[in-house]
Amino acid sequence: MNDLESVYKQLVTQHSMGMTFEARPMNYLKISKPSPSAKKIIWMDCGIHAREWITPAFCQWFVKEIVQNHQHDPKIQMLLENVDVYVLPVYNVDGYVYSWTTDRLWRKSTAPQYNGTCLGTDLNRNFDIMWGSVDVASNCSSEEFCGTKPASEPETKAVVNFVKSKKSQIICYLSIHSFGQVILIPYGYSGKLSRNYREMMDIAVKAAAALKQKHGTEYKVGPFYSTLYPATGTSQDWVYDQGVDFAFTLELRDKGKYGFELPEDQIQPTCEEAVAAVMTIMRCVTEKKFPSTEPMTTFST
């Protein structure tokens, strides 16, 4: 992150949105072309679950693609004319470090719970959206432990405070996970359809098609609840119900052969195809919010 900010300082700045339990900074990168006025924001985070190593790798790859290609790629130029892109490459910093030093398959954060009887909270069950209802655990030793209350963890609070302070500007939220090869839209906590269900499904289908063109990889699309499994307290559902019109969760490779321990030779192709999907989502959302004289594509009916 420091290198990106140093080499591409005309485009990239690094900012802290808070501190983790172990006092590590939660730094995000702001990719922005100069503008006389505040622009809309597209937000993307990676690494909310510590063991999902491909996701911080993807966030790094995505930023690299944007900054290296923005001068000669008209699609990236159009995107950055209208929006700023905020990227949090490692959301769960403490857990990520723990997965490198202590337990490769660690999922949660690392803050002690219940007087140190167990460790960590599932940060993607810790948001105040039907908190503690479905696919969570009150047993703090569980991988799905949802915390002692909504936004009990400093990492969750940092994101909540950031989104609340910027929600009038945020037009799209993307959360990158692994594994499963799916693109998900709200909701996870219920089988009810989101307010702009068809529009988000159209975008997700286009993103999956763009992804497949890279290496032939198949991704399913659909609501979190019915496509993956029911889950409450997720960041995607919480951000969406804050009024952000577009919210997507991507579960990257693979479908279970390697799972969280994706081989090194799959890092680059996974990132290449996921960039195609994410850029498609970003362009569709931007075109929706900032129609050009030559529309990129029309939504299916």
mmCIF file with all atom_site columns, N, CA and C in Angstrom, residues 180-213:
data_model
loop_
_atom_site.group_PDB
_atom_site.id
_atom_site.type_symbol
_atom_site.label_atom_id
_atom_site.label_alt_id
_atom_site.label_comp_id
_atom_site.label_asym_id
_atom_site.label_entity_id
_atom_site.label_seq_id
_atom_site.pdbx_PDB_ins_code
_atom_site.Cartn_x
_atom_site.Cartn_y
_atom_site.Cartn_z
_atom_site.occupancy
_atom_site.B_iso_or_equiv
_atom_site.pdbx_formal_charge
_atom_site.auth_seq_id
_atom_site.auth_comp_id
_atom_site.auth_asym_id
_atom_site.auth_atom_id
_atom_site.pdbx_PDB_model_num
ATOM 1   N N  . GLY A 1 180 ? -16.309 -20.316 -3.374  1.00 0.00 ? 180 GLY A N  1
ATOM 2   C CA . GLY A 1 180 ? -17.620 -20.750 -3.813  1.00 0.00 ? 180 GLY A CA 1
ATOM 3   C C  . GLY A 1 180 ? -17.987 -20.371 -5.235  1.00 0.00 ? 180 GLY A C  1
ATOM 4   N N  . GLN A 1 181 ? -17.326 -19.348 -5.781  1.00 0.00 ? 181 GLN A N  1
ATOM 5   C CA . GLN A 1 181 ? -17.580 -18.890 -7.156  1.00 0.00 ? 181 GLN A CA 1
ATOM 6   C C  . GLN A 1 181 ? -19.025 -18.443 -7.346  1.00 0.00 ? 181 GLN A C  1
ATOM 7   N N  . VAL A 1 182 ? -19.411 -17.437 -6.566  1.00 0.00 ? 182 VAL A N  1
ATOM 8   C CA . VAL A 1 182 ? -20.757 -16.875 -6.661  1.00 0.00 ? 182 VAL A CA 1
ATOM 9   C C  . VAL A 1 182 ? -20.684 -15.355 -6.555  1.00 0.00 ? 182 VAL A C  1
ATOM 10  N N  . ILE A 1 183 ? -21.670 -14.694 -7.153  1.00 0.00 ? 183 ILE A N  1
ATOM 11  C CA . ILE A 1 183 ? -21.876 -13.253 -6.979  1.00 0.00 ? 183 ILE A CA 1
ATOM 12  C C  . ILE A 1 183 ? -23.233 -13.101 -6.315  1.00 0.00 ? 183 ILE A C  1
ATOM 13  N N  . LEU A 1 184 ? -23.240 -12.499 -5.139  1.00 0.00 ? 184 LEU A N  1
ATOM 14  C CA . LEU A 1 184 ? -24.435 -12.451 -4.299  1.00 0.00 ? 184 LEU A CA 1
ATOM 15  C C  . LEU A 1 184 ? -24.967 -11.031 -4.169  1.00 0.00 ? 184 LEU A C  1
ATOM 16  N N  . ILE A 1 185 ? -26.293 -10.920 -4.113  1.00 0.00 ? 185 ILE A N  1
ATOM 17  C CA . ILE A 1 185 ? -26.959 -9.655  -3.823  1.00 0.00 ? 185 ILE A CA 1
ATOM 18  C C  . ILE A 1 185 ? -27.750 -9.829  -2.525  1.00 0.00 ? 185 ILE A C  1
ATOM 19  N N  . PRO A 1 186 ? -28.182 -8.737  -1.893  1.00 0.00 ? 186 PRO A N  1
ATOM 20  C CA . PRO A 1 186 ? -29.009 -8.876  -0.682  1.00 0.00 ? 186 PRO A CA 1
ATOM 21  C C  . PRO A 1 186 ? -30.308 -9.622  -0.992  1.00 0.00 ? 186 PRO A C  1
ATOM 22  N N  . TYR A 1 187 ? -30.864 -10.332 -0.024  1.00 0.00 ? 187 TYR A N  1
ATOM 23  C CA . TYR A 1 187 ? -30.478 -10.325 1.369   1.00 0.00 ? 187 TYR A CA 1
ATOM 24  C C  . TYR A 1 187 ? -29.913 -11.677 1.793   1.00 0.00 ? 187 TYR A C  1
ATOM 25  N N  . GLY A 1 188 ? -29.160 -11.660 2.919   1.00 0.00 ? 188 GLY A N  1
ATOM 26  C CA . GLY A 1 188 ? -28.747 -12.890 3.545   1.00 0.00 ? 188 GLY A CA 1
ATOM 27  C C  . GLY A 1 188 ? -29.647 -13.268 4.702   1.00 0.00 ? 188 GLY A C  1
ATOM 28  N N  . TYR A 1 189 ? -30.258 -12.261 5.337   1.00 0.00 ? 189 TYR A N  1
ATOM 29  C CA . TYR A 1 189 ? -31.043 -12.531 6.540   1.00 0.00 ? 189 TYR A CA 1
ATOM 30  C C  . TYR A 1 189 ? -32.464 -12.974 6.249   1.00 0.00 ? 189 TYR A C  1
ATOM 31  N N  . SER A 1 190 ? -32.890 -12.885 4.994   1.00 0.00 ? 190 SER A N  1
ATOM 32  C CA . SER A 1 190 ? -34.274 -13.184 4.662   1.00 0.00 ? 190 SER A CA 1
ATOM 33  C C  . SER A 1 190 ? -34.373 -13.572 3.197   1.00 0.00 ? 190 SER A C  1
ATOM 34  N N  . GLY A 1 191 ? -35.424 -14.328 2.880   1.00 0.00 ? 191 GLY A N  1
ATOM 35  C CA . GLY A 1 191 ? -35.679 -14.667 1.496   1.00 0.00 ? 191 GLY A CA 1
ATOM 36  C C  . GLY A 1 191 ? -36.407 -13.588 0.729   1.00 0.00 ? 191 GLY A C  1
ATOM 37  N N  . LYS A 1 192 ? -36.704 -12.465 1.380   1.00 0.00 ? 192 LYS A N  1
ATOM 38  C CA . LYS A 1 192 ? -37.385 -11.381 0.669   1.00 0.00 ? 192 LYS A CA 1
ATOM 39  C C  . LYS A 1 192 ? -36.454 -10.782 -0.379  1.00 0.00 ? 192 LYS A C  1
ATOM 40  N N  . LEU A 1 193 ? -37.057 -10.259 -1.434  1.00 0.00 ? 193 LEU A N  1
ATOM 41  C CA . LEU A 1 193 ? -36.263 -9.677  -2.510  1.00 0.00 ? 193 LEU A CA 1
ATOM 42  C C  . LEU A 1 193 ? -35.870 -8.252  -2.183  1.00 0.00 ? 193 LEU A C  1
ATOM 43  N N  . SER A 1 194 ? -34.695 -7.861  -2.616  1.00 0.00 ? 194 SER A N  1
ATOM 44  C CA . SER A 1 194 ? -34.227 -6.492  -2.417  1.00 0.00 ? 194 SER A CA 1
ATOM 45  C C  . SER A 1 194 ? -35.045 -5.527  -3.271  1.00 0.00 ? 194 SER A C  1
ATOM 46  N N  . ARG A 1 195 ? -34.997 -4.248  -2.909  1.00 0.00 ? 195 ARG A N  1
ATOM 47  C CA . ARG A 1 195 ? -35.880 -3.256  -3.543  1.00 0.00 ? 195 ARG A CA 1
ATOM 48  C C  . ARG A 1 195 ? -35.608 -3.096  -5.029  1.00 0.00 ? 195 ARG A C  1
ATOM 49  N N  . ASN A 1 196 ? -34.367 -3.283  -5.464  1.00 0.00 ? 196 ASN A N  1
ATOM 50  C CA . ASN A 1 196 ? -34.028 -3.217  -6.890  1.00 0.00 ? 196 ASN A CA 1
ATOM 51  C C  . ASN A 1 196 ? -33.439 -4.554  -7.343  1.00 0.00 ? 196 ASN A C  1
ATOM 52  N N  . TYR A 1 197 ? -34.131 -5.599  -6.959  1.00 0.00 ? 197 TYR A N  1
ATOM 53  C CA . TYR A 1 197 ? -33.665 -6.976  -7.191  1.00 0.00 ? 197 TYR A CA 1
ATOM 54  C C  . TYR A 1 197 ? -33.307 -7.219  -8.654  1.00 0.00 ? 197 TYR A C  1
ATOM 55  N N  . ARG A 1 198 ? -34.213 -6.899  -9.574  1.00 0.00 ? 198 ARG A N  1
ATOM 56  C CA . ARG A 1 198 ? -33.979 -7.218  -10.986 1.00 0.00 ? 198 ARG A CA 1
ATOM 57  C C  . ARG A 1 198 ? -32.760 -6.469  -11.521 1.00 0.00 ? 198 ARG A C  1
ATOM 58  N N  . GLU A 1 199 ? -32.633 -5.222  -11.133 1.00 0.00 ? 199 GLU A N  1
ATOM 59  C CA . GLU A 1 199 ? -31.506 -4.421  -11.611 1.00 0.00 ? 199 GLU A CA 1
ATOM 60  C C  . GLU A 1 199 ? -30.179 -4.995  -11.113 1.00 0.00 ? 199 GLU A C  1
ATOM 61  N N  . MET A 1 200 ? -30.113 -5.353  -9.834  1.00 0.00 ? 200 MET A N  1
ATOM 62  C CA . MET A 1 200 ? -28.874 -5.932  -9.319  1.00 0.00 ? 200 MET A CA 1
ATOM 63  C C  . MET A 1 200 ? -28.600 -7.301  -9.921  1.00 0.00 ? 200 MET A C  1
ATOM 64  N N  . MET A 1 201 ? -29.645 -8.088  -10.141 1.00 0.00 ? 201 MET A N  1
ATOM 65  C CA . MET A 1 201 ? -29.447 -9.379  -10.786 1.00 0.00 ? 201 MET A CA 1
ATOM 66  C C  . MET A 1 201 ? -28.912 -9.205  -12.205 1.00 0.00 ? 201 MET A C  1
ATOM 67  N N  . ASP A 1 202 ? -29.435 -8.233  -12.940 1.00 0.00 ? 202 ASP A N  1
ATOM 68  C CA . ASP A 1 202 ? -28.937 -7.951  -14.288 1.00 0.00 ? 202 ASP A CA 1
ATOM 69  C C  . ASP A 1 202 ? -27.441 -7.642  -14.263 1.00 0.00 ? 202 ASP A C  1
ATOM 70  N N  . ILE A 1 203 ? -27.041 -6.820  -13.321 1.00 0.00 ? 203 ILE A N  1
ATOM 71  C CA . ILE A 1 203 ? -25.633 -6.447  -13.214 1.00 0.00 ? 203 ILE A CA 1
ATOM 72  C C  . ILE A 1 203 ? -24.793 -7.668  -12.845 1.00 0.00 ? 203 ILE A C  1
ATOM 73  N N  . ALA A 1 204 ? -25.275 -8.470  -11.901 1.00 0.00 ? 204 ALA A N  1
ATOM 74  C CA . ALA A 1 204 ? -24.533 -9.654  -11.478 1.00 0.00 ? 204 ALA A CA 1
ATOM 75  C C  . ALA A 1 204 ? -24.365 -10.647 -12.625 1.00 0.00 ? 204 ALA A C  1
ATOM 76  N N  . VAL A 1 205 ? -25.408 -10.818 -13.432 1.00 0.00 ? 205 VAL A N  1
ATOM 77  C CA . VAL A 1 205 ? -25.328 -11.714 -14.591 1.00 0.00 ? 205 VAL A CA 1
ATOM 78  C C  . VAL A 1 205 ? -24.287 -11.202 -15.585 1.00 0.00 ? 205 VAL A C  1
ATOM 79  N N  . LYS A 1 206 ? -24.287 -9.903  -15.842 1.00 0.00 ? 206 LYS A N  1
ATOM 80  C CA . LYS A 1 206 ? -23.286 -9.313  -16.747 1.00 0.00 ? 206 LYS A CA 1
ATOM 81  C C  . LYS A 1 206 ? -21.873 -9.506  -16.192 1.00 0.00 ? 206 LYS A C  1
ATOM 82  N N  . ALA A 1 207 ? -21.726 -9.344  -14.873 1.00 0.00 ? 207 ALA A N  1
ATOM 83  C CA . ALA A 1 207 ? -20.414 -9.503  -14.254 1.00 0.00 ? 207 ALA A CA 1
ATOM 84  C C  . ALA A 1 207 ? -19.921 -10.939 -14.373 1.00 0.00 ? 207 ALA A C  1
ATOM 85  N N  . ALA A 1 208 ? -20.809 -11.894 -14.152 1.00 0.00 ? 208 ALA A N  1
ATOM 86  C CA . ALA A 1 208 ? -20.424 -13.305 -14.270 1.00 0.00 ? 208 ALA A CA 1
ATOM 87  C C  . ALA A 1 208 ? -20.046 -13.658 -15.703 1.00 0.00 ? 208 ALA A C  1
ATOM 88  N N  . ALA A 1 209 ? -20.742 -13.063 -16.666 1.00 0.00 ? 209 ALA A N  1
ATOM 89  C CA . ALA A 1 209 ? -20.421 -13.320 -18.076 1.00 0.00 ? 209 ALA A CA 1
ATOM 90  C C  . ALA A 1 209 ? -19.053 -12.750 -18.432 1.00 0.00 ? 209 ALA A C  1
ATOM 91  N N  . ALA A 1 210 ? -18.762 -11.543 -17.951 1.00 0.00 ? 210 ALA A N  1
ATOM 92  C CA . ALA A 1 210 ? -17.450 -10.935 -18.210 1.00 0.00 ? 210 ALA A CA 1
ATOM 93  C C  . ALA A 1 210 ? -16.346 -11.755 -17.563 1.00 0.00 ? 210 ALA A C  1
ATOM 94  N N  . LEU A 1 211 ? -16.600 -12.249 -16.371 1.00 0.00 ? 211 LEU A N  1
ATOM 95  C CA . LEU A 1 211 ? -15.620 -13.083 -15.669 1.00 0.00 ? 211 LEU A CA 1
ATOM 96  C C  . LEU A 1 211 ? -15.341 -14.364 -16.456 1.00 0.00 ? 211 LEU A C  1
ATOM 97  N N  . LYS A 1 212 ? -16.391 -15.002 -16.932 1.00 0.00 ? 212 LYS A N  1
ATOM 98  C CA . LYS A 1 212 ? -16.237 -16.267 -17.658 1.00 0.00 ? 212 LYS A CA 1
ATOM 99  C C  . LYS A 1 212 ? -15.409 -16.103 -18.929 1.00 0.00 ? 212 LYS A C  1
ATOM 100 N N  . GLN A 1 213 ? -15.490 -14.938 -19.563 1.00 0.00 ? 213 GLN A N  1
ATOM 101 C CA . GLN A 1 213 ? -14.743 -14.715 -20.803 1.00 0.00 ? 213 GLN A CA 1
ATOM 102 C C  . GLN A 1 213 ? -13.243 -14.785 -20.593 1.00 0.00 ? 213 GLN A C  1
#
